[in-house]
Amino acid sequence: MPDASAPAGTRGASYIVPCSSRFRDRVADLAARRGASAADLARAVLLLVGPDQLARVPDPGEPDPADREAIELRSGASRGRVLKRKPRIQMRLPAGYRDSDLRRALALALQMAEGEAQLALVTASDRRAEAAVEKARDGLAEENATLRQLVSDLATPVLERGITGRSDALFVLGFPPTAVPDPTTVKRRWRRLAMIYHPDSAFGDHERMSQLNLALSRLLG
């Protein structure tokens, strides 16, 4: 997209932008109320809005086949003859814009004038802050992945045969096979592991949580 701030007369081009008659009239009305031209409206938007943002504005498009304006020729051999043509908006702006770019720019100008859109000015410090937040988010995601792997590496495996005796219950709760933990110690260990493996936690594991519950019941039963 060309630089809309280029000095007048530099790389200038005349544009004839086809559009619906309603769109043309709305633009003309806004320009009259602002004491400006359609080119002024488009230029102001193009100065403030980047190509990516502009591309997200729906293109009002060309007029329907039945939407035509009547023009009476005022010179030449065909003087007085009435022609029908597509409604259009004529502007002079830096060269290189597509008709769709200019329609989008004017559409955004209308939306802003009618309170349907607002521009948020982003400063360099805003961009730096956003970059810092994004970097922190990436760091947290990496740390979370590391923690998941660590928990997975340290976790006792799920017993495929289930809990068939006291030794299995001790194993699931992380006690040595000959341990004789008191009820308070058993509950404390269960709570710590439940915080990790409860289905609502970040590392939730329904099957492992079920075995923790069975192990607790076995050792306290």
Coordinates of C-alpha atoms in Angstrom, one line a residue:
M1 CA 0.0 0.0 0.0
P2 CA 1.5 3.4 -0.9
D3 CA 2.3 6.2 1.5
A4 CA -0.8 8.4 1.8
S5 CA 1.3 11.1 3.4
A6 CA 3.3 11.7 0.2
P7 CA 3.5 15.4 -0.8
A8 CA 0.7 16.7 -3.0
G9 CA 1.6 16.1 -6.7
T10 CA 4.0 13.3 -5.9
R11 CA 3.0 10.0 -7.3
G12 CA -0.6 11.3 -7.5
A13 CA -3.3 9.4 -9.4
S14 CA -6.9 10.0 -10.2
Y15 CA -9.2 7.3 -9.0
I16 CA -12.7 6.6 -10.2
V17 CA -14.0 4.2 -7.6
P18 CA -17.3 2.3 -8.4
C19 CA -19.7 1.9 -5.5
S20 CA -23.4 1.9 -4.8
S21 CA -25.3 5.1 -5.1
R22 CA -26.2 4.9 -1.4
F23 CA -22.6 4.6 -0.4
R24 CA -21.6 7.5 -2.7
D25 CA -24.3 9.7 -1.2
R26 CA -23.4 8.8 2.4
V27 CA -19.7 9.7 1.7
A28 CA -20.7 12.9 0.0
D29 CA -22.9 13.9 2.9
L30 CA -20.1 13.2 5.4
A31 CA -17.6 15.1 3.4
A32 CA -20.0 18.1 3.2
R33 CA -20.6 18.0 7.0
R34 CA -16.8 17.9 7.6
G35 CA -16.0 20.6 5.0
A36 CA -13.8 18.1 3.2
S37 CA -13.6 15.9 0.1
A38 CA -14.0 12.2 -0.2
A39 CA -10.2 12.1 -0.9
D40 CA -9.6 13.9 2.4
L41 CA -11.7 11.3 4.3
A42 CA -9.9 8.4 2.6
R43 CA -6.5 10.0 3.2
A44 CA -7.1 10.5 6.9
V45 CA -8.1 6.9 7.4
L46 CA -5.2 5.6 5.3
L47 CA -2.8 7.6 7.4
L48 CA -4.0 6.1 10.7
V49 CA -4.9 2.5 9.7
G50 CA -2.4 -0.1 8.6
P51 CA -3.0 -2.5 5.7
D52 CA -3.8 -5.4 8.0
Q53 CA -6.4 -3.4 9.9
L54 CA -7.9 -2.0 6.7
A55 CA -8.2 -5.5 5.2
R56 CA -10.5 -6.5 8.1
V57 CA -13.0 -3.8 7.1
P58 CA -15.7 -5.3 4.8
D59 CA -15.5 -3.9 1.2
P60 CA -18.8 -2.3 0.4
G61 CA -18.3 -3.5 -3.1
E62 CA -19.4 -2.4 -6.5
P63 CA -23.0 -1.4 -7.3
D64 CA -25.6 -3.9 -8.3
P65 CA -26.4 -4.2 -12.0
A66 CA -29.6 -2.2 -11.5
D67 CA -27.9 0.6 -9.6
R68 CA -26.9 3.2 -12.2
E69 CA -26.7 7.0 -12.4
A70 CA -27.9 9.0 -15.3
I71 CA -25.4 11.5 -16.9
E72 CA -26.3 14.0 -19.5
L73 CA -23.6 14.7 -22.0
R74 CA -23.0 18.5 -22.3
S75 CA -20.6 18.7 -25.2
G76 CA -19.7 17.2 -28.5
A77 CA -21.9 15.6 -31.1
S78 CA -23.7 13.6 -28.4
R79 CA -24.6 16.7 -26.4
G80 CA -27.9 16.2 -24.5
R81 CA -27.7 12.4 -24.7
V82 CA -28.3 10.7 -21.4
L83 CA -26.0 7.8 -20.4
K84 CA -26.3 5.4 -17.5
R85 CA -23.1 4.4 -15.7
K86 CA -22.0 2.9 -12.4
P87 CA -22.2 5.3 -9.5
R88 CA -18.7 6.4 -8.6
I89 CA -16.5 8.5 -6.3
Q90 CA -13.7 10.4 -7.9
M91 CA -10.6 11.1 -5.9
R92 CA -7.0 12.1 -6.3
L93 CA -4.5 10.2 -4.0
P94 CA -1.0 8.7 -4.2
A95 CA -0.8 6.1 -6.9
G96 CA -1.0 2.4 -6.1
Y97 CA -4.3 1.9 -4.2
R98 CA -6.9 -0.6 -5.3
D99 CA -10.6 0.4 -5.5
S100 CA -11.3 -2.0 -2.7
D101 CA -8.7 -0.2 -0.5
L102 CA -10.4 3.1 -1.0
R103 CA -13.9 1.8 -0.5
R104 CA -12.8 0.2 2.8
A105 CA -11.2 3.5 3.9
L106 CA -14.3 5.4 3.2
A107 CA -16.5 2.8 4.8
L108 CA -14.3 3.0 8.0
A109 CA -14.6 6.8 7.9
L110 CA -18.4 6.4 7.8
Q111 CA -18.4 3.9 10.7
M112 CA -16.2 6.2 12.8
A113 CA -18.5 9.2 12.1
E114 CA -21.5 7.2 13.1
G115 CA -19.9 5.8 16.3
E116 CA -19.7 2.3 15.0
A117 CA -15.9 2.1 15.1
Q118 CA -13.1 3.6 17.0
L119 CA -9.4 3.8 16.4
A120 CA -7.1 2.8 19.3
L121 CA -3.7 4.5 18.9
V122 CA -0.9 2.2 19.9
T123 CA 2.4 3.8 21.0
A124 CA 5.8 2.2 20.9
S125 CA 5.7 1.7 24.6
D126 CA 2.4 -0.2 24.2
R127 CA 4.0 -2.5 21.7
R128 CA 6.9 -3.1 24.0
A129 CA 4.5 -3.9 26.8
E130 CA 2.6 -6.3 24.6
A131 CA 5.8 -8.0 23.5
A132 CA 6.8 -8.4 27.2
V133 CA 3.5 -9.9 28.1
E134 CA 3.7 -12.3 25.1
K135 CA 7.2 -13.3 26.2
A136 CA 6.1 -13.9 29.7
R137 CA 3.1 -15.9 28.5
D138 CA 5.5 -18.1 26.4
G139 CA 7.7 -18.5 29.4
L140 CA 4.8 -19.7 31.5
A141 CA 3.7 -22.1 28.9
E142 CA 7.2 -23.6 28.7
E143 CA 7.4 -23.8 32.5
N144 CA 4.0 -25.5 32.6
A145 CA 5.1 -28.0 30.1
T146 CA 8.3 -28.7 32.1
L147 CA 6.2 -29.2 35.3
R148 CA 3.9 -31.5 33.5
Q149 CA 6.9 -33.6 32.3
L150 CA 8.4 -33.5 35.8
V151 CA 5.1 -34.7 37.5
S152 CA 4.8 -37.4 34.9
D153 CA 8.4 -38.6 35.5
L154 CA 8.0 -38.6 39.3
A155 CA 4.5 -40.1 39.4
T156 CA 4.0 -43.7 40.4
P157 CA 2.4 -45.7 37.5
V158 CA -1.2 -46.5 37.6
L159 CA -1.6 -50.2 38.7
E160 CA -3.3 -52.0 35.8
R161 CA -4.5 -54.7 38.1
G162 CA -5.9 -52.2 40.6
I163 CA -5.3 -52.1 44.3
T164 CA -5.4 -55.7 45.6
G165 CA -3.8 -55.2 49.0
R166 CA -2.0 -53.0 51.5
S167 CA 1.3 -53.0 49.6
D168 CA -0.5 -51.7 46.5
A169 CA -2.1 -48.9 48.5
L170 CA 1.3 -47.9 50.0
F171 CA 2.8 -47.9 46.5
V172 CA 0.1 -45.7 45.0
L173 CA 0.5 -43.2 47.8
G174 CA 4.3 -43.2 47.5
F175 CA 5.2 -45.0 50.7
P176 CA 7.8 -47.8 51.0
P177 CA 6.3 -51.3 51.0
T178 CA 7.2 -51.8 54.7
A179 CA 6.0 -48.4 55.9
V180 CA 3.4 -48.2 58.6
P181 CA 2.2 -44.6 58.3
D182 CA -0.3 -43.3 60.8
P183 CA -3.7 -42.0 59.6
T184 CA -2.7 -38.4 59.8
T185 CA 0.4 -39.0 57.6
V186 CA -1.7 -41.0 55.1
K187 CA -4.3 -38.2 54.8
R188 CA -1.6 -35.6 54.4
R189 CA 0.0 -37.6 51.6
W190 CA -3.3 -38.2 49.9
R191 CA -4.2 -34.5 50.0
R192 CA -0.8 -33.5 48.4
L193 CA -1.3 -36.0 45.6
A194 CA -5.0 -35.1 45.2
M195 CA -4.0 -31.5 44.6
I196 CA -2.0 -32.7 41.6
Y197 CA -4.1 -35.4 40.2
H198 CA -7.7 -34.2 40.8
P199 CA -9.5 -34.0 37.5
D200 CA -10.0 -30.2 37.9
S201 CA -6.3 -29.5 38.3
A202 CA -3.8 -28.7 35.5
F203 CA -2.4 -32.2 35.8
G204 CA -5.7 -34.0 36.4
D205 CA -5.8 -37.7 35.9
H206 CA -9.1 -39.4 36.6
E207 CA -7.7 -43.0 36.8
R208 CA -4.9 -42.0 39.1
M209 CA -7.2 -40.1 41.3
S210 CA -9.5 -43.1 41.6
Q211 CA -6.6 -45.2 42.7
L212 CA -5.6 -42.6 45.3
N213 CA -9.0 -42.7 46.8
L214 CA -9.0 -46.5 46.9
A215 CA -5.5 -46.5 48.5
L216 CA -6.8 -44.0 51.1
S217 CA -9.7 -46.2 51.9
R218 CA -7.6 -49.4 52.1
L219 CA -5.0 -47.8 54.5
L220 CA -7.6 -46.2 56.7
G221 CA -10.1 -49.0 56.6

